[in-house]
Amino acid sequence: MGQPFFEELSTLMYPSGLLHTFGVNGKISGSIGAVGEMQGVLPIIHGARGCGFHYRHSARRRHQPLYRVLTSDLTEQEIILGGEEKLRETVRQAFETYRPDLIMIIPSPVSDILNEDIRSVAHGLRKEGIPVVSVQSELFSHRDKNYSRSRLKALAGQKITGDNRLEMELKGCGFTEVLCALVEQVMQPCPSIPQSVNIETVGWGCEGRQVLREIGTFLEKCGITVNCWIPSSPCEKLAQAPAAQLNLVKRVRWARRMKERFGTDYLHLGGDGRYSGLDGICTFYRDIAASLGMEEQMEPVIAEAQQAALEATSEARQQLAKHPCALVTRSIQSAPFQLKRYVQGYGIPVKHLCVLLTPEVRRNMAIDQETEEKLLARIREAAALCGAGTQIWLNPREEELDRIFSAVDAVVGTDDATLEGRGAPLIPPVNETISFSFESYIRTVLRLNERMEHCRQKPDLLLNRMDFSSQHYPLHNSQNNLAAKELWARMWLERKEEL
């Protein structure tokens, strides 16, 4: 099993949220990220040479460059007259030179504009005995620009005590396009293996590799085998993925396609909410049990693991309960589940919840007054359920923040360096990763307790002296950066009729 490329992006140096929010990195990056997780697969980008040079070392994989990337090296003449024959020659030469288990053709904006029929090219080359598949472009741009807005409005209409999973279409994601290509051109019908699952391997947090192993071990205790890690398994194993009874997935579209093609059911694990905190981890395994018809068999194992986690963290949670904290978040939609996680999951008394919702976020996410009120109602509902007596603040003023921070022992939920030195030390959320395993919960609580015991304000750090933009953290507060951010918003978020 390869190392999920999101693992490094959860660090403060290359946070995934920053790259997705402010970067125009192209969907090729997602496709390269998927292929980089696969074993024995050679990617060929159907485009100009510069595409291969850039995307093997793109922002999404800067920590782990994928140097083995080829291109069809389209010239100006081929871009004008068509490059399908050039692509055929490139694939033949690549197979003769490298003999990979599989060649994957990745479209580029150039080939999309030309409307190149790379699927027919791949089909013809397979008749020549070359193992090659083509990725089908769904959208020209990286993703539907209204996706985040639609998702936020859908969340606003949900109760926080409900399922809280949204199976929304996210077209134009290069990663998902690669997984769809595997479903359609690599996977084959095969006999079903009872009590078995496939697990999508990317998006499990900064301890992703370790957590995936822990999930596999726990499922094995329950009598469930992991048939295939998608897409991190060898090609011959990916071909046998339909043998599993259930897919555990972060992205639903490829799983829907696999269900339509092979009948394999799936369990969507996206977003905060249902699987948040220790109770959420138990719910995760109970949902698997329900999907496989193994509730009676798995419940004692889940209960035993939950009790062991509570015992292992008992002393730490008692210590954390002595430290009143303030929770600061820039995500009004995730705030209810963050509050639940800190209060019920870690035992931290959150006395103040500060939601920072800038005018620009309201504009870019199309948050109207009705939607904002619904989102705030969800936060108030979460505060009432947690019973921590949390006071909720929306965009508190500077003097209010100073007063809030001076009344607590620490600030959690944010790594915003502009808030350092204002009365309470920051404990960044990078220390608080929970990713569906009981062991990850134990590590997080113990790590949080250790940080709480030793935390102190660090106003003298060079990081705190940098001129970050408080409105657009972590962007640096310079005219060029802010102009680039505004240009990005107008290009990628504003609908044409709204300009």
PDB file of N, CA and C in Angstrom, residues 40-109:
ATOM      1  N   GLY A  40       3.182   0.092 -10.406  1.00  0.00           N
ATOM      2  CA  GLY A  40       3.467  -0.411 -11.749  1.00  0.00           C
ATOM      3  C   GLY A  40       2.732   0.300 -12.854  1.00  0.00           C
ATOM      4  N   VAL A  41       2.285   1.537 -12.604  1.00  0.00           N
ATOM      5  CA  VAL A  41       1.506   2.282 -13.596  1.00  0.00           C
ATOM      6  C   VAL A  41       2.328   3.463 -14.098  1.00  0.00           C
ATOM      7  N   LEU A  42       2.372   3.632 -15.403  1.00  0.00           N
ATOM      8  CA  LEU A  42       3.095   4.734 -16.034  1.00  0.00           C
ATOM      9  C   LEU A  42       2.097   5.733 -16.600  1.00  0.00           C
ATOM     10  N   PRO A  43       2.091   6.981 -16.127  1.00  0.00           N
ATOM     11  CA  PRO A  43       1.166   7.984 -16.681  1.00  0.00           C
ATOM     12  C   PRO A  43       1.764   8.676 -17.908  1.00  0.00           C
ATOM     13  N   ILE A  44       0.913   8.897 -18.892  1.00  0.00           N
ATOM     14  CA  ILE A  44       1.297   9.684 -20.069  1.00  0.00           C
ATOM     15  C   ILE A  44       0.275  10.810 -20.206  1.00  0.00           C
ATOM     16  N   ILE A  45       0.733  12.045 -20.096  1.00  0.00           N
ATOM     17  CA  ILE A  45      -0.142  13.196 -20.268  1.00  0.00           C
ATOM     18  C   ILE A  45      -0.208  13.531 -21.745  1.00  0.00           C
ATOM     19  N   HIS A  46      -1.429  13.556 -22.276  1.00  0.00           N
ATOM     20  CA  HIS A  46      -1.595  13.890 -23.695  1.00  0.00           C
ATOM     21  C   HIS A  46      -1.629  15.414 -23.811  1.00  0.00           C
ATOM     22  N   GLY A  47      -0.455  15.983 -23.996  1.00  0.00           N
ATOM     23  CA  GLY A  47      -0.342  17.428 -24.066  1.00  0.00           C
ATOM     24  C   GLY A  47       1.089  17.836 -24.357  1.00  0.00           C
ATOM     25  N   ALA A  48       1.380  19.096 -24.116  1.00  0.00           N
ATOM     26  CA  ALA A  48       2.710  19.623 -24.382  1.00  0.00           C
ATOM     27  C   ALA A  48       3.711  19.138 -23.340  1.00  0.00           C
ATOM     28  N   ARG A  49       4.991  19.251 -23.659  1.00  0.00           N
ATOM     29  CA  ARG A  49       6.043  18.775 -22.777  1.00  0.00           C
ATOM     30  C   ARG A  49       6.008  19.469 -21.421  1.00  0.00           C
ATOM     31  N   GLY A  50       5.639  20.734 -21.411  1.00  0.00           N
ATOM     32  CA  GLY A  50       5.609  21.474 -20.157  1.00  0.00           C
ATOM     33  C   GLY A  50       4.654  20.890 -19.135  1.00  0.00           C
ATOM     34  N   CYS A  51       3.575  20.232 -19.607  1.00  0.00           N
ATOM     35  CA  CYS A  51       2.630  19.612 -18.675  1.00  0.00           C
ATOM     36  C   CYS A  51       3.324  18.551 -17.837  1.00  0.00           C
ATOM     37  N   GLY A  52       4.128  17.722 -18.486  1.00  0.00           N
ATOM     38  CA  GLY A  52       4.829  16.676 -17.758  1.00  0.00           C
ATOM     39  C   GLY A  52       5.845  17.247 -16.792  1.00  0.00           C
ATOM     40  N   PHE A  53       6.538  18.299 -17.216  1.00  0.00           N
ATOM     41  CA  PHE A  53       7.543  18.910 -16.347  1.00  0.00           C
ATOM     42  C   PHE A  53       6.896  19.511 -15.106  1.00  0.00           C
ATOM     43  N   HIS A  54       5.777  20.196 -15.291  1.00  0.00           N
ATOM     44  CA  HIS A  54       5.130  20.864 -14.160  1.00  0.00           C
ATOM     45  C   HIS A  54       4.460  19.876 -13.215  1.00  0.00           C
ATOM     46  N   TYR A  55       3.662  18.971 -13.762  1.00  0.00           N
ATOM     47  CA  TYR A  55       2.784  18.182 -12.902  1.00  0.00           C
ATOM     48  C   TYR A  55       3.488  17.037 -12.194  1.00  0.00           C
ATOM     49  N   ARG A  56       4.665  16.660 -12.618  1.00  0.00           N
ATOM     50  CA  ARG A  56       5.366  15.646 -11.839  1.00  0.00           C
ATOM     51  C   ARG A  56       5.853  16.234 -10.518  1.00  0.00           C
ATOM     52  N   HIS A  57       5.877  17.561 -10.444  1.00  0.00           N
ATOM     53  CA  HIS A  57       6.332  18.239  -9.232  1.00  0.00           C
ATOM     54  C   HIS A  57       5.329  19.318  -8.859  1.00  0.00           C
ATOM     55  N   SER A  58       4.037  18.987  -8.977  1.00  0.00           N
ATOM     56  CA  SER A  58       2.998  19.976  -8.747  1.00  0.00           C
ATOM     57  C   SER A  58       2.787  20.194  -7.264  1.00  0.00           C
ATOM     58  N   ALA A  59       2.008  21.211  -6.932  1.00  0.00           N
ATOM     59  CA  ALA A  59       1.776  21.547  -5.523  1.00  0.00           C
ATOM     60  C   ALA A  59       1.131  20.397  -4.774  1.00  0.00           C
ATOM     61  N   ARG A  60       0.307  19.606  -5.446  1.00  0.00           N
ATOM     62  CA  ARG A  60      -0.372  18.501  -4.764  1.00  0.00           C
ATOM     63  C   ARG A  60       0.603  17.399  -4.376  1.00  0.00           C
ATOM     64  N   ARG A  61       1.773  17.323  -5.037  1.00  0.00           N
ATOM     65  CA  ARG A  61       2.744  16.264  -4.744  1.00  0.00           C
ATOM     66  C   ARG A  61       4.143  16.840  -4.541  1.00  0.00           C
ATOM     67  N   ARG A  62       4.244  18.048  -4.073  1.00  0.00           N
ATOM     68  CA  ARG A  62       5.560  18.674  -3.934  1.00  0.00           C
ATOM     69  C   ARG A  62       6.429  17.925  -2.933  1.00  0.00           C
ATOM     70  N   HIS A  63       5.787  17.325  -1.938  1.00  0.00           N
ATOM     71  CA  HIS A  63       6.540  16.576  -0.938  1.00  0.00           C
ATOM     72  C   HIS A  63       7.051  15.257  -1.485  1.00  0.00           C
ATOM     73  N   GLN A  64       6.449  14.758  -2.570  1.00  0.00           N
ATOM     74  CA  GLN A  64       6.759  13.430  -3.089  1.00  0.00           C
ATOM     75  C   GLN A  64       6.598  13.441  -4.612  1.00  0.00           C
ATOM     76  N   PRO A  65       7.558  14.054  -5.321  1.00  0.00           N
ATOM     77  CA  PRO A  65       7.421  14.211  -6.774  1.00  0.00           C
ATOM     78  C   PRO A  65       7.301  12.866  -7.485  1.00  0.00           C
ATOM     79  N   LEU A  66       6.516  12.852  -8.541  1.00  0.00           N
ATOM     80  CA  LEU A  66       6.368  11.669  -9.379  1.00  0.00           C
ATOM     81  C   LEU A  66       7.147  11.940 -10.666  1.00  0.00           C
ATOM     82  N   TYR A  67       8.421  11.566 -10.667  1.00  0.00           N
ATOM     83  CA  TYR A  67       9.286  11.927 -11.785  1.00  0.00           C
ATOM     84  C   TYR A  67       9.009  11.090 -13.035  1.00  0.00           C
ATOM     85  N   ARG A  68       8.412   9.938 -12.857  1.00  0.00           N
ATOM     86  CA  ARG A  68       8.176   9.059 -13.994  1.00  0.00           C
ATOM     87  C   ARG A  68       6.866   9.431 -14.676  1.00  0.00           C
ATOM     88  N   VAL A  69       6.871  10.578 -15.322  1.00  0.00           N
ATOM     89  CA  VAL A  69       5.706  11.067 -16.050  1.00  0.00           C
ATOM     90  C   VAL A  69       6.138  11.401 -17.475  1.00  0.00           C
ATOM     91  N   LEU A  70       5.439  10.853 -18.463  1.00  0.00           N
ATOM     92  CA  LEU A  70       5.737  11.137 -19.867  1.00  0.00           C
ATOM     93  C   LEU A  70       4.628  11.997 -20.455  1.00  0.00           C
ATOM     94  N   THR A  71       4.911  12.619 -21.592  1.00  0.00           N
ATOM     95  CA  THR A  71       3.879  13.342 -22.334  1.00  0.00           C
ATOM     96  C   THR A  71       3.951  12.939 -23.805  1.00  0.00           C
ATOM     97  N   SER A  72       2.866  13.215 -24.501  1.00  0.00           N
ATOM     98  CA  SER A  72       2.885  12.986 -25.949  1.00  0.00           C
ATOM     99  C   SER A  72       3.637  14.091 -26.668  1.00  0.00           C
ATOM    100  N   ASP A  73       4.053  15.138 -25.935  1.00  0.00           N
ATOM    101  CA  ASP A  73       4.896  16.211 -26.459  1.00  0.00           C
ATOM    102  C   ASP A  73       4.281  16.841 -27.711  1.00  0.00           C
ATOM    103  N   LEU A  74       3.053  17.300 -27.583  1.00  0.00           N
ATOM    104  CA  LEU A  74       2.372  17.903 -28.720  1.00  0.00           C
ATOM    105  C   LEU A  74       3.063  19.196 -29.139  1.00  0.00           C
ATOM    106  N   THR A  75       3.293  19.327 -30.419  1.00  0.00           N
ATOM    107  CA  THR A  75       3.860  20.553 -30.971  1.00  0.00           C
ATOM    108  C   THR A  75       2.734  21.455 -31.475  1.00  0.00           C
ATOM    109  N   GLU A  76       3.087  22.643 -31.916  1.00  0.00           N
ATOM    110  CA  GLU A  76       2.087  23.570 -32.425  1.00  0.00           C
ATOM    111  C   GLU A  76       1.353  22.979 -33.621  1.00  0.00           C
ATOM    112  N   GLN A  77       2.065  22.303 -34.502  1.00  0.00           N
ATOM    113  CA  GLN A  77       1.442  21.709 -35.681  1.00  0.00           C
ATOM    114  C   GLN A  77       0.434  20.623 -35.278  1.00  0.00           C
ATOM    115  N   GLU A  78       0.807  19.793 -34.313  1.00  0.00           N
ATOM    116  CA  GLU A  78      -0.083  18.715 -33.879  1.00  0.00           C
ATOM    117  C   GLU A  78      -1.287  19.250 -33.123  1.00  0.00           C
ATOM    118  N   ILE A  79      -1.092  20.363 -32.416  1.00  0.00           N
ATOM    119  CA  ILE A  79      -2.226  20.971 -31.733  1.00  0.00           C
ATOM    120  C   ILE A  79      -3.232  21.497 -32.754  1.00  0.00           C
ATOM    121  N   ILE A  80      -2.729  21.967 -33.882  1.00  0.00           N
ATOM    122  CA  ILE A  80      -3.621  22.489 -34.934  1.00  0.00           C
ATOM    123  C   ILE A  80      -4.269  21.349 -35.725  1.00  0.00           C
ATOM    124  N   LEU A  81      -3.474  20.339 -36.098  1.00  0.00           N
ATOM    125  CA  LEU A  81      -3.952  19.295 -37.001  1.00  0.00           C
ATOM    126  C   LEU A  81      -4.449  18.046 -36.275  1.00  0.00           C
ATOM    127  N   GLY A  82      -4.163  17.935 -34.979  1.00  0.00           N
ATOM    128  CA  GLY A  82      -4.584  16.747 -34.232  1.00  0.00           C
ATOM    129  C   GLY A  82      -3.390  15.920 -33.794  1.00  0.00           C
ATOM    130  N   GLY A  83      -3.469  15.353 -32.597  1.00  0.00           N
ATOM    131  CA  GLY A  83      -2.318  14.649 -32.040  1.00  0.00           C
ATOM    132  C   GLY A  83      -2.561  13.203 -31.701  1.00  0.00           C
ATOM    133  N   GLU A  84      -3.607  12.589 -32.243  1.00  0.00           N
ATOM    134  CA  GLU A  84      -3.897  11.210 -31.876  1.00  0.00           C
ATOM    135  C   GLU A  84      -2.809  10.249 -32.336  1.00  0.00           C
ATOM    136  N   GLU A  85      -2.268  10.466 -33.518  1.00  0.00           N
ATOM    137  CA  GLU A  85      -1.205   9.583 -34.008  1.00  0.00           C
ATOM    138  C   GLU A  85       0.059   9.745 -33.172  1.00  0.00           C
ATOM    139  N   LYS A  86       0.349  10.961 -32.765  1.00  0.00           N
ATOM    140  CA  LYS A  86       1.500  11.201 -31.892  1.00  0.00           C
ATOM    141  C   LYS A  86       1.324  10.465 -30.563  1.00  0.00           C
ATOM    142  N   LEU A  87       0.083  10.441 -30.069  1.00  0.00           N
ATOM    143  CA  LEU A  87      -0.198   9.734 -28.825  1.00  0.00           C
ATOM    144  C   LEU A  87       0.037   8.237 -29.001  1.00  0.00           C
ATOM    145  N   ARG A  88      -0.405   7.670 -30.104  1.00  0.00           N
ATOM    146  CA  ARG A  88      -0.186   6.242 -30.347  1.00  0.00           C
ATOM    147  C   ARG A  88       1.305   5.922 -30.340  1.00  0.00           C
ATOM    148  N   GLU A  89       2.085   6.737 -31.017  1.00  0.00           N
ATOM    149  CA  GLU A  89       3.536   6.504 -31.072  1.00  0.00           C
ATOM    150  C   GLU A  89       4.152   6.603 -29.679  1.00  0.00           C
ATOM    151  N   THR A  90       3.700   7.559 -28.897  1.00  0.00           N
ATOM    152  CA  THR A  90       4.245   7.740 -27.556  1.00  0.00           C
ATOM    153  C   THR A  90       3.955   6.533 -26.681  1.00  0.00           C
ATOM    154  N   VAL A  91       2.719   6.024 -26.736  1.00  0.00           N
ATOM    155  CA  VAL A  91       2.352   4.868 -25.923  1.00  0.00           C
ATOM    156  C   VAL A  91       3.157   3.648 -26.346  1.00  0.00           C
ATOM    157  N   ARG A  92       3.302   3.424 -27.639  1.00  0.00           N
ATOM    158  CA  ARG A  92       4.072   2.259 -28.115  1.00  0.00           C
ATOM    159  C   ARG A  92       5.521   2.342 -27.630  1.00  0.00           C
ATOM    160  N   GLN A  93       6.139   3.505 -27.766  1.00  0.00           N
ATOM    161  CA  GLN A  93       7.531   3.669 -27.344  1.00  0.00           C
ATOM    162  C   GLN A  93       7.671   3.497 -25.832  1.00  0.00           C
ATOM    163  N   ALA A  94       6.715   4.028 -25.088  1.00  0.00           N
ATOM    164  CA  ALA A  94       6.777   3.927 -23.625  1.00  0.00           C
ATOM    165  C   ALA A  94       6.665   2.467 -23.180  1.00  0.00           C
ATOM    166  N   PHE A  95       5.767   1.707 -23.819  1.00  0.00           N
ATOM    167  CA  PHE A  95       5.614   0.307 -23.435  1.00  0.00           C
ATOM    168  C   PHE A  95       6.862  -0.489 -23.794  1.00  0.00           C
ATOM    169  N   GLU A  96       7.432  -0.219 -24.945  1.00  0.00           N
ATOM    170  CA  GLU A  96       8.640  -0.932 -25.374  1.00  0.00           C
ATOM    171  C   GLU A  96       9.816  -0.617 -24.459  1.00  0.00           C
ATOM    172  N   THR A  97       9.890   0.616 -23.977  1.00  0.00           N
ATOM    173  CA  THR A  97      11.038   1.049 -23.160  1.00  0.00           C
ATOM    174  C   THR A  97      10.905   0.620 -21.707  1.00  0.00           C
ATOM    175  N   TYR A  98       9.712   0.806 -21.114  1.00  0.00           N
ATOM    176  CA  TYR A  98       9.564   0.629 -19.666  1.00  0.00           C
ATOM    177  C   TYR A  98       8.817  -0.638 -19.261  1.00  0.00           C
ATOM    178  N   ARG A  99       8.027  -1.220 -20.130  1.00  0.00           N
ATOM    179  CA  ARG A  99       7.245  -2.412 -19.836  1.00  0.00           C
ATOM    180  C   ARG A  99       6.471  -2.306 -18.521  1.00  0.00           C
ATOM    181  N   PRO A 100       5.670  -1.267 -18.352  1.00  0.00           N
ATOM    182  CA  PRO A 100       4.888  -1.132 -17.115  1.00  0.00           C
ATOM    183  C   PRO A 100       3.735  -2.135 -17.100  1.00  0.00           C
ATOM    184  N   ASP A 101       3.172  -2.342 -15.921  1.00  0.00           N
ATOM    185  CA  ASP A 101       1.987  -3.193 -15.823  1.00  0.00           C
ATOM    186  C   ASP A 101       0.792  -2.539 -16.500  1.00  0.00           C
ATOM    187  N   LEU A 102       0.779  -1.212 -16.487  1.00  0.00           N
ATOM    188  CA  LEU A 102      -0.341  -0.482 -17.070  1.00  0.00           C
ATOM    189  C   LEU A 102       0.118   0.911 -17.462  1.00  0.00           C
ATOM    190  N   ILE A 103      -0.339   1.385 -18.600  1.00  0.00           N
ATOM    191  CA  ILE A 103      -0.130   2.771 -19.021  1.00  0.00           C
ATOM    192  C   ILE A 103      -1.466   3.492 -18.901  1.00  0.00           C
ATOM    193  N   MET A 104      -1.429   4.673 -18.301  1.00  0.00           N
ATOM    194  CA  MET A 104      -2.664   5.445 -18.133  1.00  0.00           C
ATOM    195  C   MET A 104      -2.524   6.769 -18.871  1.00  0.00           C
ATOM    196  N   ILE A 105      -3.389   7.008 -19.862  1.00  0.00           N
ATOM    197  CA  ILE A 105      -3.369   8.250 -20.633  1.00  0.00           C
ATOM    198  C   ILE A 105      -4.223   9.282 -19.913  1.00  0.00           C
ATOM    199  N   ILE A 106      -3.608  10.417 -19.578  1.00  0.00           N
ATOM    200  CA  ILE A 106      -4.277  11.489 -18.852  1.00  0.00           C
ATOM    201  C   ILE A 106      -4.497  12.668 -19.800  1.00  0.00           C
ATOM    202  N   PRO A 107      -5.727  13.113 -19.984  1.00  0.00           N
ATOM    203  CA  PRO A 107      -5.977  14.250 -20.879  1.00  0.00           C
ATOM    204  C   PRO A 107      -5.487  15.549 -20.261  1.00  0.00           C
ATOM    205  N   SER A 108      -5.222  16.520 -21.120  1.00  0.00           N
ATOM    206  CA  SER A 108      -4.826  17.859 -20.695  1.00  0.00           C
ATOM    207  C   SER A 108      -5.844  18.862 -21.254  1.00  0.00           C
ATOM    208  N   PRO A 109      -5.817  20.113 -20.804  1.00  0.00           N
ATOM    209  CA  PRO A 109      -6.714  21.107 -21.405  1.00  0.00           C
ATOM    210  C   PRO A 109      -6.558  21.206 -22.918  1.00  0.00           C
TER     211      PRO A 109
END
